[in-house]
CSV table of C-alpha atoms and ligand atoms in Angstrom, one decimal:
chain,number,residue,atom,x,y,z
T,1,UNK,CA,-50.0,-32.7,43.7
T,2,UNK,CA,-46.3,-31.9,44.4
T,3,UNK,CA,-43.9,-34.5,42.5
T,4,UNK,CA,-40.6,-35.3,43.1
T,5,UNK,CA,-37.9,-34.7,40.5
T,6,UNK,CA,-34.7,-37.1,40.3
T,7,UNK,CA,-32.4,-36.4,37.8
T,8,UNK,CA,-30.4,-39.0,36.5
T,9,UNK,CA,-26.9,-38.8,34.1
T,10,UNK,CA,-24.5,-41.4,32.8
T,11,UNK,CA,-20.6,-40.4,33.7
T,12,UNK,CA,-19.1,-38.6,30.4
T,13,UNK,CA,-17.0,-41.4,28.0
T,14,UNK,CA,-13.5,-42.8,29.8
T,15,UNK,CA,-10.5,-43.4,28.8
T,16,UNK,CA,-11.3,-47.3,27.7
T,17,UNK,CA,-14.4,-46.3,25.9
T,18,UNK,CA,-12.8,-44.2,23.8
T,19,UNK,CA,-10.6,-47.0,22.8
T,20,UNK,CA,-13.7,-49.0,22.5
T,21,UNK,CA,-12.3,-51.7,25.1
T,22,UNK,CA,-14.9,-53.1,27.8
T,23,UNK,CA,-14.3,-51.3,30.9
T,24,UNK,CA,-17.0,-52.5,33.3
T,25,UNK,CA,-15.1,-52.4,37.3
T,26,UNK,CA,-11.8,-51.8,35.7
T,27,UNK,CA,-11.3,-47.7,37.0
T,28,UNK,CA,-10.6,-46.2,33.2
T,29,UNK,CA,-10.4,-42.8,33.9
T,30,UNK,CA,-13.0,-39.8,32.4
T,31,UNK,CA,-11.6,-38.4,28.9
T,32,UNK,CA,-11.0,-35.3,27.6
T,33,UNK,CA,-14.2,-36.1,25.3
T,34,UNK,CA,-15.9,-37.1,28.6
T,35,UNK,CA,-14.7,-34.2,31.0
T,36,UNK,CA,-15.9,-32.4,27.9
T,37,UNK,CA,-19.1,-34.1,28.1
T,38,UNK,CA,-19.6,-33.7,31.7
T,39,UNK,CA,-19.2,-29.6,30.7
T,40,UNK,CA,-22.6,-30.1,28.4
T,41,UNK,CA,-24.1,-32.1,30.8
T,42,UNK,CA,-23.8,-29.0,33.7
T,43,UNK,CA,-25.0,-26.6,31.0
T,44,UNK,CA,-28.1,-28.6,30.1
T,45,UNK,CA,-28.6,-29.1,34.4
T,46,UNK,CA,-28.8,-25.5,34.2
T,47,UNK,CA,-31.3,-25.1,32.1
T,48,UNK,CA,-34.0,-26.4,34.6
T,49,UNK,CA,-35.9,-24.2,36.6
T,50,UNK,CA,-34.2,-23.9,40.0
T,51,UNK,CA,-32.6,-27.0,40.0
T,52,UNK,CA,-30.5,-27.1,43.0
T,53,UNK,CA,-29.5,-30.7,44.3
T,54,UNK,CA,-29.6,-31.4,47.7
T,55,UNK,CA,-27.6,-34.5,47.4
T,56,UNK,CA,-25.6,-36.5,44.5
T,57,UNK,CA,-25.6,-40.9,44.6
T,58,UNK,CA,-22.5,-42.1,42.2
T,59,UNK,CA,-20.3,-45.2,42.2
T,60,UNK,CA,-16.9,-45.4,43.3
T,61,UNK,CA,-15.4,-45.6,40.0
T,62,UNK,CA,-13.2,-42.3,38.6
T,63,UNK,CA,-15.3,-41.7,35.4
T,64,UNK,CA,-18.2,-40.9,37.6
T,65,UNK,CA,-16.4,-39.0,40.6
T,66,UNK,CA,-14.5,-37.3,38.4
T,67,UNK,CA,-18.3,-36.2,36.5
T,68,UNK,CA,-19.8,-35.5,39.5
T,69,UNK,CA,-17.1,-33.5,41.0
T,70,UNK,CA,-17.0,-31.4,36.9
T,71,UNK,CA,-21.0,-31.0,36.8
T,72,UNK,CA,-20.9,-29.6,40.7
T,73,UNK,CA,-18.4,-27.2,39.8
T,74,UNK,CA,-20.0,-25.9,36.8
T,75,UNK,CA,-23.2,-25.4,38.3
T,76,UNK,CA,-22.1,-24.0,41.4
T,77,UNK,CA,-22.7,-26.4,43.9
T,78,UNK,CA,-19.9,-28.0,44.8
T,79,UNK,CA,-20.9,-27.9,48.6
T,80,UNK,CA,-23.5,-30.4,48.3
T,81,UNK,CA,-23.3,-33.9,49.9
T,82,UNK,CA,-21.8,-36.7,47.4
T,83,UNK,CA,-22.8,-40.5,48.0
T,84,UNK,CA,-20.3,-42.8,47.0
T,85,UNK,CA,-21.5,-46.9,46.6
T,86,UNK,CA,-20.1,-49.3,44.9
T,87,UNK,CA,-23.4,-50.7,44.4
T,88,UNK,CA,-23.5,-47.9,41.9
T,89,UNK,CA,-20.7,-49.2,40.2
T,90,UNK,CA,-20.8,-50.5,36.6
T,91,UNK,CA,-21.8,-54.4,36.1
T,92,UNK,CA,-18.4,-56.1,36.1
T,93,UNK,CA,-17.9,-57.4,32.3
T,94,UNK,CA,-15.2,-60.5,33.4
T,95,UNK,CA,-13.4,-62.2,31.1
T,96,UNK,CA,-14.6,-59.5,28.3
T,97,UNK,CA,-13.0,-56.1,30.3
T,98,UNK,CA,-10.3,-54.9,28.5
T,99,UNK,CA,-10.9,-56.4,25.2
T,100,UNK,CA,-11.4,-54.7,21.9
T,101,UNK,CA,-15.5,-54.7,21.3
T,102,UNK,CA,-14.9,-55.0,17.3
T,103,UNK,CA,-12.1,-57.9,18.4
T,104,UNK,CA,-14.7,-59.4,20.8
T,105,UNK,CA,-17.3,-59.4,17.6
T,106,UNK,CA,-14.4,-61.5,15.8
T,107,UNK,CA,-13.6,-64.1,18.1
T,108,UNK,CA,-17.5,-64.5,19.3
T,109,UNK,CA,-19.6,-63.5,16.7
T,110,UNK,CA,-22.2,-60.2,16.7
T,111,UNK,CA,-24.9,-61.9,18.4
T,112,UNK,CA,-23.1,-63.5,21.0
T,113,UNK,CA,-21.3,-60.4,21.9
T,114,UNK,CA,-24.5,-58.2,21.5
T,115,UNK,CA,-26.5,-60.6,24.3
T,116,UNK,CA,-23.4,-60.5,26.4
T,117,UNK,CA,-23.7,-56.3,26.4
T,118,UNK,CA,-27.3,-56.2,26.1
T,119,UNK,CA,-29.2,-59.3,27.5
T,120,UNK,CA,-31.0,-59.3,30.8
T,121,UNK,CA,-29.5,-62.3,32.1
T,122,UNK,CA,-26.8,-63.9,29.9
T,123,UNK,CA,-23.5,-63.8,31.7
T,124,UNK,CA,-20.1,-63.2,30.0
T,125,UNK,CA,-17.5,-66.1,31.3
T,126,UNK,CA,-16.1,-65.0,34.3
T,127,UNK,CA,-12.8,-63.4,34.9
T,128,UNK,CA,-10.1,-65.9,35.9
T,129,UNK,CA,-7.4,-64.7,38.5
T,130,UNK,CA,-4.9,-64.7,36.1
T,131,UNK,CA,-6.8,-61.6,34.2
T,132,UNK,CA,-4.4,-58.8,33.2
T,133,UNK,CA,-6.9,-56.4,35.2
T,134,UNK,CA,-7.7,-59.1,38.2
T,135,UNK,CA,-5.1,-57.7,40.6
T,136,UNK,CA,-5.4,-54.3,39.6
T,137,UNK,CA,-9.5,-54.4,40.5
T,138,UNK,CA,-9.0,-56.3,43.4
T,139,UNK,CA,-6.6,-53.6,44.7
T,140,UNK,CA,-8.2,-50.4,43.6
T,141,UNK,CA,-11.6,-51.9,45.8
T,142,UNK,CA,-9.8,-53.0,49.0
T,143,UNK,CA,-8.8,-49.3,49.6
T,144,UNK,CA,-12.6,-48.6,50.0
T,145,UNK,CA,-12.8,-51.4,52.8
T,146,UNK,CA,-13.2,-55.4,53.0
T,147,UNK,CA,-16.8,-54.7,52.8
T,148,UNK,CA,-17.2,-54.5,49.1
T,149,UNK,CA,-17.0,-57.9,47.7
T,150,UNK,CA,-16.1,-57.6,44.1
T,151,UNK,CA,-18.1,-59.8,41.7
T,152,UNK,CA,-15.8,-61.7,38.2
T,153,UNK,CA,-18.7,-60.9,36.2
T,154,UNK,CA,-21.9,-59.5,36.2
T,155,UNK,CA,-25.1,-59.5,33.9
T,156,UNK,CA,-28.1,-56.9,33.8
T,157,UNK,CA,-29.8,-59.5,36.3
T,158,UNK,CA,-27.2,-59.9,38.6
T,159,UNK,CA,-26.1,-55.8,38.9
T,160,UNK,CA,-29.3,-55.6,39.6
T,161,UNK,CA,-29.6,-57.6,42.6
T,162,UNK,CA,-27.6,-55.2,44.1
T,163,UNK,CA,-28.5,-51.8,42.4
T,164,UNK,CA,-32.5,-52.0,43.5
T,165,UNK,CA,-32.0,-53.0,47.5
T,166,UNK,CA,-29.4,-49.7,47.0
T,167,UNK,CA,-31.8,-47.2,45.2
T,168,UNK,CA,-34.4,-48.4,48.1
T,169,UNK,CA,-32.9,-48.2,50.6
T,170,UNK,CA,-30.6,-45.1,50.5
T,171,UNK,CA,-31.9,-43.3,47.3
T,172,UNK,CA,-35.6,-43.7,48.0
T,173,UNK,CA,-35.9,-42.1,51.7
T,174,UNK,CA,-34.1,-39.1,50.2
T,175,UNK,CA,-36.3,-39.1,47.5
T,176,UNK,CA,-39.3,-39.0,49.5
T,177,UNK,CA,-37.7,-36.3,52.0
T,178,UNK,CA,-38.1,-34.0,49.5
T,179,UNK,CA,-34.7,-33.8,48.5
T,180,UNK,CA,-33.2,-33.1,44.8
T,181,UNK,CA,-31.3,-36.0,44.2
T,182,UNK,CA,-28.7,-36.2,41.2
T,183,UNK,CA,-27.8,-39.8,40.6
T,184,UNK,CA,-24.2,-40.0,38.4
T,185,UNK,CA,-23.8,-43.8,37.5
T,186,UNK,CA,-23.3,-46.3,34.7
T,187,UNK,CA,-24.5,-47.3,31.9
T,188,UNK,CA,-26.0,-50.7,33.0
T,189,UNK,CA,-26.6,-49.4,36.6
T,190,UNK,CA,-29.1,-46.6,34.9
T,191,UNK,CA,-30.5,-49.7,32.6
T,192,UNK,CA,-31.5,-51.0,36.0
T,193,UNK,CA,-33.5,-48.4,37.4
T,194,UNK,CA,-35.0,-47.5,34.2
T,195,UNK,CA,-36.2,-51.4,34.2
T,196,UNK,CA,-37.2,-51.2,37.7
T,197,UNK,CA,-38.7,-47.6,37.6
T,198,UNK,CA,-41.2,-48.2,34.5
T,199,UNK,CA,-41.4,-51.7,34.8
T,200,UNK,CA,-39.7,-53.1,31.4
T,201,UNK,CA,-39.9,-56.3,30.0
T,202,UNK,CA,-36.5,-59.0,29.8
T,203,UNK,CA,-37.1,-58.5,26.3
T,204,UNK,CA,-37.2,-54.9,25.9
T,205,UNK,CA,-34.5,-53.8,27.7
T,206,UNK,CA,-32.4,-54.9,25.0
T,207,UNK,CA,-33.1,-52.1,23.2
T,208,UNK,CA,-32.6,-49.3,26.1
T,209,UNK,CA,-28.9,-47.6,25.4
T,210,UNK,CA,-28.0,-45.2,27.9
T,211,UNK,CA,-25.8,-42.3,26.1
T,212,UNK,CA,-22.9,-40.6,28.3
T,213,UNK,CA,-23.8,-37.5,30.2
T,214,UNK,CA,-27.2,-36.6,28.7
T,215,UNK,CA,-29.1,-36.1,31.9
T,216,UNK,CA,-32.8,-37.5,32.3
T,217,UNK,CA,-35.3,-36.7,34.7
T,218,UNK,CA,-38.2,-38.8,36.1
T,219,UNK,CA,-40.9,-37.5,37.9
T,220,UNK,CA,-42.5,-39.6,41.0
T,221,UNK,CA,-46.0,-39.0,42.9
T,222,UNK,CA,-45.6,-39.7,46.7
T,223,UNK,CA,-46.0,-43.3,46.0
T,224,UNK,CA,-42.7,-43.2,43.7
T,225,UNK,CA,-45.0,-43.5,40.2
T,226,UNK,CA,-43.2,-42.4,37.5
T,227,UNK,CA,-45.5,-39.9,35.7
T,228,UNK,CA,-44.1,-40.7,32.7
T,229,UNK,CA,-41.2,-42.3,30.3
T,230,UNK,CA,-37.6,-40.9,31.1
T,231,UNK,CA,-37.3,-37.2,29.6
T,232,UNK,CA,-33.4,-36.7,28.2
T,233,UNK,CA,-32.5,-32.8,28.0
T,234,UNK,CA,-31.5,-31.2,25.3
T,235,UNK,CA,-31.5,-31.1,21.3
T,236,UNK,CA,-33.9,-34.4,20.5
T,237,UNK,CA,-31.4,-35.1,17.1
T,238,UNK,CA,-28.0,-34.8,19.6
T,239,UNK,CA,-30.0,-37.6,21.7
T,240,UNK,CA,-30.3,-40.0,18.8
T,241,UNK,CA,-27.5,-39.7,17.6
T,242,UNK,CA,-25.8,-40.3,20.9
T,243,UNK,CA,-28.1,-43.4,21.8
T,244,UNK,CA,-27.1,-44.7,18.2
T,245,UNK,CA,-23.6,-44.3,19.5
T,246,UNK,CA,-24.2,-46.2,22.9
T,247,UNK,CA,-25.6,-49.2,21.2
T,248,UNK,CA,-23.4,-49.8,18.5
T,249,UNK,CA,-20.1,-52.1,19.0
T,250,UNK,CA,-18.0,-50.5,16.4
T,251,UNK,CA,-17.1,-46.6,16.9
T,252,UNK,CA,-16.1,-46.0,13.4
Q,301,LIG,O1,-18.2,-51.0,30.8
Q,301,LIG,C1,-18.2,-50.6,29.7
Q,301,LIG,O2,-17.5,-51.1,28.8
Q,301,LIG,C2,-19.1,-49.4,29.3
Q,301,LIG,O3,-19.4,-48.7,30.4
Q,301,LIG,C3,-20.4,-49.9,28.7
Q,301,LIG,O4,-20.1,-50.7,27.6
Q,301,LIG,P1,-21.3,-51.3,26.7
Q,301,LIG,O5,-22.1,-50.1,26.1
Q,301,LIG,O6,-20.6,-52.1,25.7
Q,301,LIG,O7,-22.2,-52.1,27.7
């Protein structure tokens, strides 16, 4: 039985997460930890047998173009045809985005801010117009077209309302056309396929932290069964660590 590889990364760390601010639709801008990142990520890529993409899904956010368009280079393929959706984009953190995580933990409390990141379907408030980033996301998504109708906040749930019509619809076909698909995304946008792909519990979810540019790789039979659990690449303590990292509000 021939099965169909998809390899999936989060974009390396931006600007924002660095700084430990919520980023969510607000275009922060890859680091030089996460262009670093993006580096390892390529080198891991290349340690698959003959992995050579046919086509590469990301959002329209920088961190993630700006990945993609590192990981191509380093592996030599930059020729290959690059999906851009916004329904790849990260969820959209309202009222939080910009704000301090460890400052959020302050005003809110550890638990509230912890089901607010990590919940399936408990929504942050929403992000008024008079936001410091309001006019700046508004304007940074009009250039991409009136189409995209950009949300003032956005749980688990609700990113996935729009992520899973997206992966069926354009991702799948490709998928089942035999194609070597690299998806570049988010961190929640990857919590909702995983979710979707092995069927996880509300519940459990909570406890799925996607670490920055550690690619994983799922393997589907022709009726898009995953074969197994999500397999990271690379060193197993380096992937702990990083998922420790992910989950955690304080960076100290
Ligand atoms: O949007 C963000 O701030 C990050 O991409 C994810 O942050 P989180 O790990 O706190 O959800």
């Amino acid at each position: 039985m021939s099965l169909h590889k998809v390899v999936m990364i989060r974009h390396g760390e931006s600007e924002w997460t660095n700084r430990n601010l919520f980023c969510g639709w607000y275009d922060s801008l890859l680091s030089e930890q996460g262009h670093k990142e993006a580096i390892e990520a390529a080198r891991l890529l290349m340690e698959i047998d003959n992995m050579k993409f046919d086509i590469v899904f990301t959002s329209l956010l920088s961190r993630a173009m700006r990945s993609v368009e590192v990981i191509l280079d380093e592996i030599n393929q930059k020729c290959i045809q690059v999906e851009k959706a916004w329904q790849l984009n990260e969820r959209h953190y309202g009222h939080l985005t910009g704000m301090n995580k460890e400052k959020a933990v302050e005003q809110y409390g550890h638990k509230q801010v912890q089901l607010w990141r990590r919940s399936f379907d408990i929504l942050p408030p929403p992000m008024s117009e008079d936001h410091f980033c309001y006019n700046e996301i508004r304007d940074y998504f009009r250039k991409f077209g009136a189409h995209i109708h950009v949300p003032r906040v956005e749980s688990l749930k609700t990113t996935m309302e729009r992520v899973i019509p997206y992966w069926r619809e354009s991702i799948v076909p490709s998928i089942l056309s035999d194609k070597n698909v690299l998806i570049v995304s988010h961190g929640t946008v990857l919590r909702s396929l995983i979710k979707h792909i092995e069927g996880i519990s509300d519940s459990q979810i909570m406890n799925i932290n996607v670490p920055t540019a550690i690619p994983f790789i799922y393997e589907f039979d022709s009726e898009l069964n995953p074969q197994k659990s999500k397999t990271f690449l690379g060193d197993q303590d380096k992937i702990d660590k990083a998922i420790k990292k992910t989950a955690a509000i304080s960076r100290s």
